mmCIF file of C-alpha atoms and ligand atoms in Angstrom:
data_model
loop_
_atom_site.group_PDB
_atom_site.id
_atom_site.type_symbol
_atom_site.label_atom_id
_atom_site.label_comp_id
_atom_site.label_asym_id
_atom_site.label_seq_id
_atom_site.Cartn_x
_atom_site.Cartn_y
_atom_site.Cartn_z
ATOM 1 C CA UNK A 621 65.907 93.936 94.850
ATOM 2 C CA UNK A 622 64.727 91.402 97.226
ATOM 3 C CA UNK A 623 64.756 91.414 100.813
ATOM 4 C CA UNK A 624 68.376 90.966 102.035
ATOM 5 C CA UNK A 625 66.872 88.998 105.350
ATOM 6 C CA UNK A 626 65.599 85.615 105.745
ATOM 7 C CA UNK A 627 62.836 84.572 108.163
ATOM 8 C CA UNK A 628 64.418 82.279 109.832
ATOM 9 C CA UNK A 629 64.667 82.781 113.744
ATOM 10 C CA UNK A 630 67.114 85.283 115.450
ATOM 11 C CA UNK A 631 69.149 83.303 117.495
ATOM 12 C CA UNK A 632 72.233 85.709 118.594
ATOM 13 C CA UNK A 633 72.616 87.219 121.687
ATOM 14 C CA UNK A 634 70.621 90.417 122.631
ATOM 15 C CA UNK A 635 73.055 93.397 122.380
ATOM 16 C CA UNK A 636 75.612 90.779 120.100
ATOM 17 C CA UNK A 637 77.958 92.778 118.178
ATOM 18 C CA UNK A 638 77.266 90.330 115.027
ATOM 19 C CA UNK A 639 74.080 92.545 114.790
ATOM 20 C CA UNK A 640 76.022 95.438 113.631
ATOM 21 C CA UNK A 641 77.943 93.346 111.354
ATOM 22 C CA UNK A 642 74.821 92.583 110.024
ATOM 23 C CA UNK A 643 72.997 95.260 109.559
ATOM 24 C CA UNK A 644 76.516 97.109 107.933
ATOM 25 C CA UNK A 645 76.638 94.048 105.219
ATOM 26 C CA UNK A 646 72.811 94.515 103.998
ATOM 27 C CA UNK A 647 73.885 97.945 103.689
ATOM 28 C CA UNK A 648 76.972 97.412 101.771
ATOM 29 C CA UNK A 649 75.159 94.573 99.966
ATOM 30 C CA UNK A 650 72.667 97.497 98.943
ATOM 31 C CA UNK A 651 75.096 99.730 97.889
ATOM 32 C CA UNK A 652 76.437 97.485 95.486
ATOM 33 C CA UNK A 653 73.535 96.100 94.111
ATOM 34 C CA UNK A 654 72.587 100.399 93.333
ATOM 35 C CA UNK A 655 75.552 99.984 91.159
ATOM 36 C CA UNK A 656 74.132 96.923 89.255
ATOM 37 C CA UNK A 657 76.412 94.211 90.754
ATOM 38 C CA UNK A 658 73.347 91.753 90.571
ATOM 39 C CA UNK A 659 72.369 89.645 94.205
ATOM 40 C CA UNK A 660 73.228 86.701 91.975
ATOM 41 C CA UNK A 661 77.059 88.007 91.423
ATOM 42 C CA UNK A 662 77.550 88.073 95.365
ATOM 43 C CA UNK A 663 78.174 84.798 97.149
ATOM 44 C CA UNK A 664 79.188 84.426 100.932
ATOM 45 C CA UNK A 665 80.880 81.277 102.604
ATOM 46 C CA UNK A 666 81.049 81.147 106.143
ATOM 47 C CA UNK A 667 82.367 78.696 108.994
ATOM 48 C CA UNK A 668 81.044 77.420 112.234
ATOM 49 C CA UNK A 669 80.317 79.744 115.249
ATOM 50 C CA UNK A 670 78.260 82.122 116.559
ATOM 51 C CA UNK A 671 79.289 84.524 113.339
ATOM 52 C CA UNK A 672 78.167 81.919 110.848
ATOM 53 C CA UNK A 673 74.556 82.139 111.718
ATOM 54 C CA UNK A 674 74.952 84.971 109.087
ATOM 55 C CA UNK A 675 74.680 82.645 106.695
ATOM 56 C CA UNK A 676 70.973 81.558 107.972
ATOM 57 C CA UNK A 677 69.977 85.368 108.603
ATOM 58 C CA UNK A 678 71.525 86.832 104.661
ATOM 59 C CA UNK A 679 69.783 85.751 102.006
ATOM 60 C CA UNK A 680 72.243 85.311 99.596
ATOM 61 C CA UNK A 681 73.792 82.224 97.667
ATOM 62 C CA UNK A 682 76.622 80.690 99.037
ATOM 63 C CA UNK A 683 78.112 77.546 101.627
ATOM 64 C CA UNK A 684 77.732 77.121 105.172
ATOM 65 C CA UNK A 685 81.206 75.569 105.629
ATOM 66 C CA UNK A 686 83.377 73.280 107.760
ATOM 67 C CA UNK A 687 84.544 74.821 110.974
ATOM 68 C CA UNK A 688 87.701 76.544 109.679
ATOM 69 C CA UNK A 689 86.877 75.899 106.109
ATOM 70 C CA UNK A 690 84.965 79.179 105.113
ATOM 71 C CA UNK A 691 87.980 80.313 103.040
ATOM 72 C CA UNK A 692 88.363 76.772 101.592
ATOM 73 C CA UNK A 693 85.152 76.378 99.780
ATOM 74 C CA UNK A 694 85.822 80.496 99.329
ATOM 75 C CA UNK A 695 88.743 79.464 97.067
ATOM 76 C CA UNK A 696 86.601 76.785 95.181
ATOM 77 C CA UNK A 697 84.213 79.167 94.056
ATOM 78 C CA UNK A 698 85.844 82.008 92.962
ATOM 79 C CA UNK A 699 88.563 79.658 91.148
ATOM 80 C CA UNK A 700 85.244 78.114 89.485
ATOM 81 C CA UNK A 701 83.931 81.024 88.299
ATOM 82 C CA UNK A 702 86.205 84.508 88.688
ATOM 83 C CA UNK A 703 83.507 87.111 88.065
ATOM 84 C CA UNK A 704 81.576 86.102 91.047
ATOM 85 C CA UNK A 705 81.884 87.936 94.365
ATOM 86 C CA UNK A 706 82.971 86.179 97.032
ATOM 87 C CA UNK A 707 82.798 87.116 100.572
ATOM 88 C CA UNK A 708 83.756 85.072 103.281
ATOM 89 C CA UNK A 709 82.859 85.326 107.377
ATOM 90 C CA UNK A 710 84.847 83.686 109.992
ATOM 91 C CA UNK A 711 85.214 83.646 113.839
ATOM 92 C CA UNK A 712 88.470 84.538 115.281
ATOM 93 C CA UNK A 713 88.837 81.301 117.061
ATOM 94 C CA UNK A 714 87.090 79.383 113.440
ATOM 95 C CA UNK A 715 89.526 81.496 111.179
ATOM 96 C CA UNK A 716 92.788 82.172 113.356
ATOM 97 C CA UNK A 717 92.499 78.779 114.998
ATOM 98 C CA UNK A 718 91.192 75.439 113.075
ATOM 99 C CA UNK A 719 91.074 77.157 109.479
ATOM 100 C CA UNK A 720 94.577 79.258 110.435
ATOM 101 C CA UNK A 721 96.391 77.987 106.996
ATOM 102 C CA UNK A 722 93.418 78.726 104.734
ATOM 103 C CA UNK A 723 93.456 82.437 106.087
ATOM 104 C CA UNK A 724 97.220 82.634 105.412
ATOM 105 C CA UNK A 725 97.286 80.249 102.148
ATOM 106 C CA UNK A 726 94.590 82.493 100.988
ATOM 107 C CA UNK A 727 96.786 86.124 101.597
ATOM 108 C CA UNK A 728 99.600 84.985 100.319
ATOM 109 C CA UNK A 729 97.930 84.052 96.601
ATOM 110 C CA UNK A 730 95.882 87.062 97.091
ATOM 111 C CA UNK A 731 92.883 85.188 96.080
ATOM 112 C CA UNK A 732 90.442 87.817 95.016
ATOM 113 C CA UNK A 733 87.961 87.354 97.820
ATOM 114 C CA UNK A 734 87.091 89.604 101.165
ATOM 115 C CA UNK A 735 87.459 88.281 104.650
ATOM 116 C CA UNK A 736 85.031 89.384 107.507
ATOM 117 C CA UNK A 737 86.852 88.496 110.329
ATOM 118 C CA UNK A 738 84.054 88.764 113.503
ATOM 119 C CA UNK A 739 86.679 89.212 116.455
ATOM 120 C CA UNK A 740 84.821 88.247 119.755
ATOM 121 C CA UNK A 741 88.150 87.160 121.469
ATOM 122 C CA UNK A 742 86.605 83.890 122.321
ATOM 123 C CA UNK A 743 84.373 80.826 121.042
ATOM 124 C CA UNK A 744 81.344 82.337 122.037
ATOM 125 C CA UNK A 745 78.864 79.578 120.788
ATOM 126 C CA UNK A 746 79.773 77.030 122.968
ATOM 127 C CA UNK A 747 80.471 78.923 125.862
ATOM 128 C CA UNK A 748 83.326 81.088 125.883
ATOM 129 C CA UNK A 749 86.415 79.366 125.810
ATOM 130 C CA UNK A 750 89.760 80.785 124.995
ATOM 131 C CA UNK A 751 90.527 81.784 121.209
ATOM 132 C CA UNK A 752 93.433 82.644 119.482
ATOM 133 C CA UNK A 753 92.583 86.041 119.884
ATOM 134 C CA UNK A 754 91.467 86.357 123.257
ATOM 135 C CA UNK A 755 93.905 88.645 125.507
ATOM 136 C CA UNK A 756 96.085 87.478 128.111
ATOM 137 C CA UNK A 757 94.433 87.270 131.803
ATOM 138 C CA UNK A 758 91.159 86.141 129.742
ATOM 139 C CA UNK A 759 89.338 84.361 132.161
ATOM 140 C CA UNK A 760 86.681 81.786 130.370
ATOM 141 C CA UNK A 761 85.775 78.407 130.571
ATOM 142 C CA UNK A 762 88.487 77.072 129.308
ATOM 143 C CA UNK A 763 91.098 79.124 131.027
ATOM 144 C CA UNK A 764 89.102 79.838 134.551
ATOM 145 C CA UNK A 765 92.160 81.006 136.283
ATOM 146 C CA UNK A 766 93.126 83.435 133.248
ATOM 147 C CA UNK A 767 94.521 82.984 129.334
ATOM 148 C CA UNK A 768 98.023 81.994 129.790
ATOM 149 C CA UNK A 769 99.061 82.791 125.831
ATOM 150 C CA UNK A 770 99.458 85.825 123.750
ATOM 151 C CA UNK A 771 96.969 86.685 121.084
ATOM 152 C CA UNK A 772 97.881 87.118 117.516
ATOM 153 C CA UNK A 773 97.421 90.680 116.185
ATOM 154 C CA UNK A 774 95.403 89.902 113.257
ATOM 155 C CA UNK A 775 96.182 92.761 111.146
ATOM 156 C CA UNK A 776 99.959 92.752 111.568
ATOM 157 C CA UNK A 777 99.559 88.775 110.625
ATOM 158 C CA UNK A 778 97.558 89.313 107.521
ATOM 159 C CA UNK A 779 99.734 92.287 106.381
ATOM 160 C CA UNK A 780 102.893 89.704 106.702
ATOM 161 C CA UNK A 781 101.010 86.613 104.929
ATOM 162 C CA UNK A 782 100.501 89.212 101.878
ATOM 163 C CA UNK A 783 96.529 90.406 101.680
ATOM 164 C CA UNK A 784 96.750 93.731 99.869
ATOM 165 C CA UNK A 785 94.040 95.444 101.789
ATOM 166 C CA UNK A 786 93.911 95.285 105.385
ATOM 167 C CA UNK A 787 91.405 97.384 107.581
ATOM 168 C CA UNK A 788 89.682 96.909 111.155
ATOM 169 C CA UNK A 789 86.193 98.546 112.128
ATOM 170 C CA UNK A 790 83.712 98.171 114.956
ATOM 171 C CA UNK A 791 80.367 96.436 115.089
ATOM 172 C CA UNK A 792 79.024 99.431 116.853
ATOM 173 C CA UNK A 793 80.749 102.119 114.457
ATOM 174 C CA UNK A 794 77.735 100.320 111.403
ATOM 175 C CA UNK A 795 78.275 103.640 109.275
ATOM 176 C CA UNK A 796 82.311 103.239 108.904
ATOM 177 C CA UNK A 797 82.120 99.437 109.073
ATOM 178 C CA UNK A 798 80.133 99.341 105.288
ATOM 179 C CA UNK A 799 82.339 101.841 104.422
ATOM 180 C CA UNK A 800 85.254 99.766 105.053
ATOM 181 C CA UNK A 801 83.397 96.621 103.513
ATOM 182 C CA UNK A 802 82.277 98.097 100.351
ATOM 183 C CA UNK A 803 86.224 99.150 99.887
ATOM 184 C CA UNK A 804 87.208 96.343 100.569
ATOM 185 C CA UNK A 805 85.043 94.676 98.133
ATOM 186 C CA UNK A 806 85.868 96.549 95.704
ATOM 187 C CA UNK A 807 89.628 96.009 96.107
ATOM 188 C CA UNK A 808 91.119 93.372 93.304
ATOM 189 C CA UNK A 809 92.442 91.139 95.202
ATOM 190 C CA UNK A 810 92.469 89.166 98.978
ATOM 191 C CA UNK A 811 90.749 91.928 101.454
ATOM 192 C CA UNK A 812 90.712 90.998 105.207
ATOM 193 C CA UNK A 813 88.938 93.052 107.143
ATOM 194 C CA UNK A 814 88.852 92.743 111.095
ATOM 195 C CA UNK A 815 85.309 93.883 112.788
ATOM 196 C CA UNK A 816 85.842 94.277 116.577
ATOM 197 C CA UNK A 817 82.622 92.678 117.732
ATOM 198 C CA UNK A 818 81.422 92.368 121.759
ATOM 199 C CA UNK A 819 80.615 89.537 122.905
ATOM 200 C CA UNK A 820 78.003 89.931 125.489
ATOM 201 C CA UNK A 821 77.696 86.644 127.028
ATOM 202 C CA UNK A 822 81.611 85.878 127.622
ATOM 203 C CA UNK A 823 83.821 88.630 126.505
ATOM 204 C CA UNK A 824 81.660 92.128 127.277
ATOM 205 C CA UNK A 825 83.952 94.732 125.398
ATOM 206 C CA UNK A 826 81.483 97.572 124.496
ATOM 207 C CA UNK A 827 83.035 99.446 127.023
ATOM 208 C CA UNK A 828 86.593 98.933 125.895
ATOM 209 C CA UNK A 829 86.331 99.809 122.957
ATOM 210 C CA UNK A 830 83.748 102.820 123.094
ATOM 211 C CA UNK A 831 86.559 104.205 125.211
ATOM 212 C CA UNK A 832 89.667 102.861 122.768
ATOM 213 C CA UNK A 833 88.642 103.341 119.252
ATOM 214 C CA UNK A 834 89.977 105.740 117.487
ATOM 215 C CA UNK A 835 89.369 106.543 113.217
ATOM 216 C CA UNK A 836 92.144 107.408 110.974
ATOM 217 C CA UNK A 837 91.412 108.343 107.950
ATOM 218 C CA UNK A 838 94.792 108.415 105.728
ATOM 219 C CA UNK A 839 96.531 105.464 104.484
ATOM 220 C CA UNK A 840 99.722 104.800 106.552
ATOM 221 C CA UNK A 841 102.711 106.222 104.702
ATOM 222 C CA UNK A 842 104.416 103.165 104.301
ATOM 223 C CA UNK A 843 104.819 99.668 105.557
ATOM 224 C CA UNK A 844 106.379 100.592 108.820
ATOM 225 C CA UNK A 845 103.489 103.286 110.045
ATOM 226 C CA UNK A 846 100.849 100.829 109.555
ATOM 227 C CA UNK A 847 102.701 98.179 111.588
ATOM 228 C CA UNK A 848 103.408 101.068 114.147
ATOM 229 C CA UNK A 849 99.690 101.502 114.083
ATOM 230 C CA UNK A 850 97.900 97.982 114.198
ATOM 231 C CA UNK A 851 100.617 97.645 117.352
ATOM 232 C CA UNK A 852 99.449 100.272 118.683
ATOM 233 C CA UNK A 853 98.766 99.412 122.248
ATOM 234 C CA UNK A 854 97.047 102.742 123.438
ATOM 235 C CA UNK A 855 94.148 102.996 120.936
ATOM 236 C CA UNK A 856 92.146 100.296 118.308
ATOM 237 C CA UNK A 857 92.941 101.785 115.428
ATOM 238 C CA UNK A 858 89.787 101.723 113.144
ATOM 239 C CA UNK A 859 90.485 102.394 109.320
ATOM 240 C CA UNK A 860 92.301 101.133 106.466
ATOM 241 C CA UNK A 861 96.304 99.984 107.559
ATOM 242 C CA UNK A 862 97.421 98.517 103.656
ATOM 243 C CA UNK A 863 95.763 98.795 100.160
ATOM 244 C CA UNK A 864 97.629 97.916 97.247
ATOM 245 C CA UNK A 865 98.086 96.251 94.183
ATOM 246 C CA UNK A 866 98.907 93.068 93.266
ATOM 247 C CA UNK A 867 98.197 90.278 90.622
ATOM 248 C CA UNK A 868 94.888 88.158 91.605
ATOM 249 C CA UNK A 869 96.095 83.996 91.886
ATOM 250 C CA UNK A 870 92.972 83.470 89.603
ATOM 251 C CA UNK A 871 94.446 85.715 86.951
ATOM 252 C CA UNK A 872 97.983 84.511 87.018
ATOM 253 C CA UNK A 873 96.598 80.777 86.505
ATOM 254 C CA UNK A 874 95.617 81.915 83.427
ATOM 255 C CA UNK A 875 94.882 79.910 80.949
ATOM 256 C CA UNK A 876 95.370 76.498 83.188
ATOM 257 C CA UNK A 877 92.103 77.730 84.739
ATOM 258 C CA UNK A 878 89.788 78.960 82.653
ATOM 259 C CA UNK A 879 89.644 76.569 79.503
ATOM 260 C CA UNK A 880 88.624 74.411 82.265
ATOM 261 C CA UNK A 881 85.850 77.226 84.157
ATOM 262 C CA UNK A 882 84.708 77.437 80.618
ATOM 263 C CA UNK A 883 84.394 74.052 79.686
ATOM 264 C CA UNK A 884 82.765 73.233 82.752
ATOM 265 C CA UNK A 885 80.171 76.160 82.777
ATOM 266 C CA UNK A 886 78.765 74.894 79.451
ATOM 267 C CA UNK A 887 78.959 71.385 80.626
ATOM 268 C CA UNK A 888 76.449 72.831 83.277
ATOM 269 C CA UNK A 889 74.483 74.544 80.488
ATOM 270 C CA UNK A 890 73.581 71.713 78.497
ATOM 271 C CA UNK A 891 73.043 69.613 81.298
ATOM 272 C CA UNK A 892 76.003 66.863 81.321
ATOM 273 C CA UNK A 893 77.144 67.752 85.412
HETATM 274 FE FE1 SF4 B 1110 76.622 87.195 120.372
HETATM 275 FE FE2 SF4 B 1110 78.405 86.263 122.249
HETATM 276 FE FE3 SF4 B 1110 75.602 85.499 122.144
HETATM 277 FE FE4 SF4 B 1110 77.034 84.141 120.494
HETATM 278 S S1 SF4 B 1110 77.496 84.059 122.572
HETATM 279 S S2 SF4 B 1110 75.344 85.391 120.064
HETATM 280 S S3 SF4 B 1110 78.867 85.884 119.910
HETATM 281 S S4 SF4 B 1110 76.705 87.477 122.080
#
């Protein structure tokens, strides 16, 4: 198997939670490769922000998207070639601010894509502005007096939108994160995985998460229980909140898209495109 780390200089800040996500993603891809999923069948897209640099460091094919558009390109890739495993990396500002509509509609359609949300609660790349997941009172360069908004709850938001796999992990719990990523990628349908990711420079949440993260193993017994767990403010619960089966978008569109896909692949093969 080829080396999964590229030779690009890594410019994440020392201690950034993105390192943990990167390690967990590589471990997951190695596990998939051991199960005979070729690397050529795994494709990634990313948006813009500190999270997006993973595109430079991870040795996979894909599309480095515009701000908030990682899921738009991911959906196009999946429709053009449903055989691919498509993984999308997004930041909380990127995916729930600029790209909110793509996130909601990808979940609604049950696109067979895995979305990894790097939740650092700020726009780190542009020096710490408030993002859609910044807590109330967050002091950053755009909110020096404290954020007056309330953050989204990304888990219940994506449950309501229709994601069929919804989970949360923490970048410092690499083994837990890797097993959640594996389960999400293996799930057929839209997998939304929130990763709590400290930003040491503008929103250092290590102490908070180390104190308040709690892993659960059993899938909540019903929708109500899943929502209560996701909304519980006494702890950051880590695990799978929802896992259910629903027809995926590209299957439901057959035969409408399949002939097009086959014809275009033939054109590509014969050099007409
Ligand atoms: Fe990580 Fe924050 Fe530094 Fe960006 S600014 S690399 S999110 S620590």
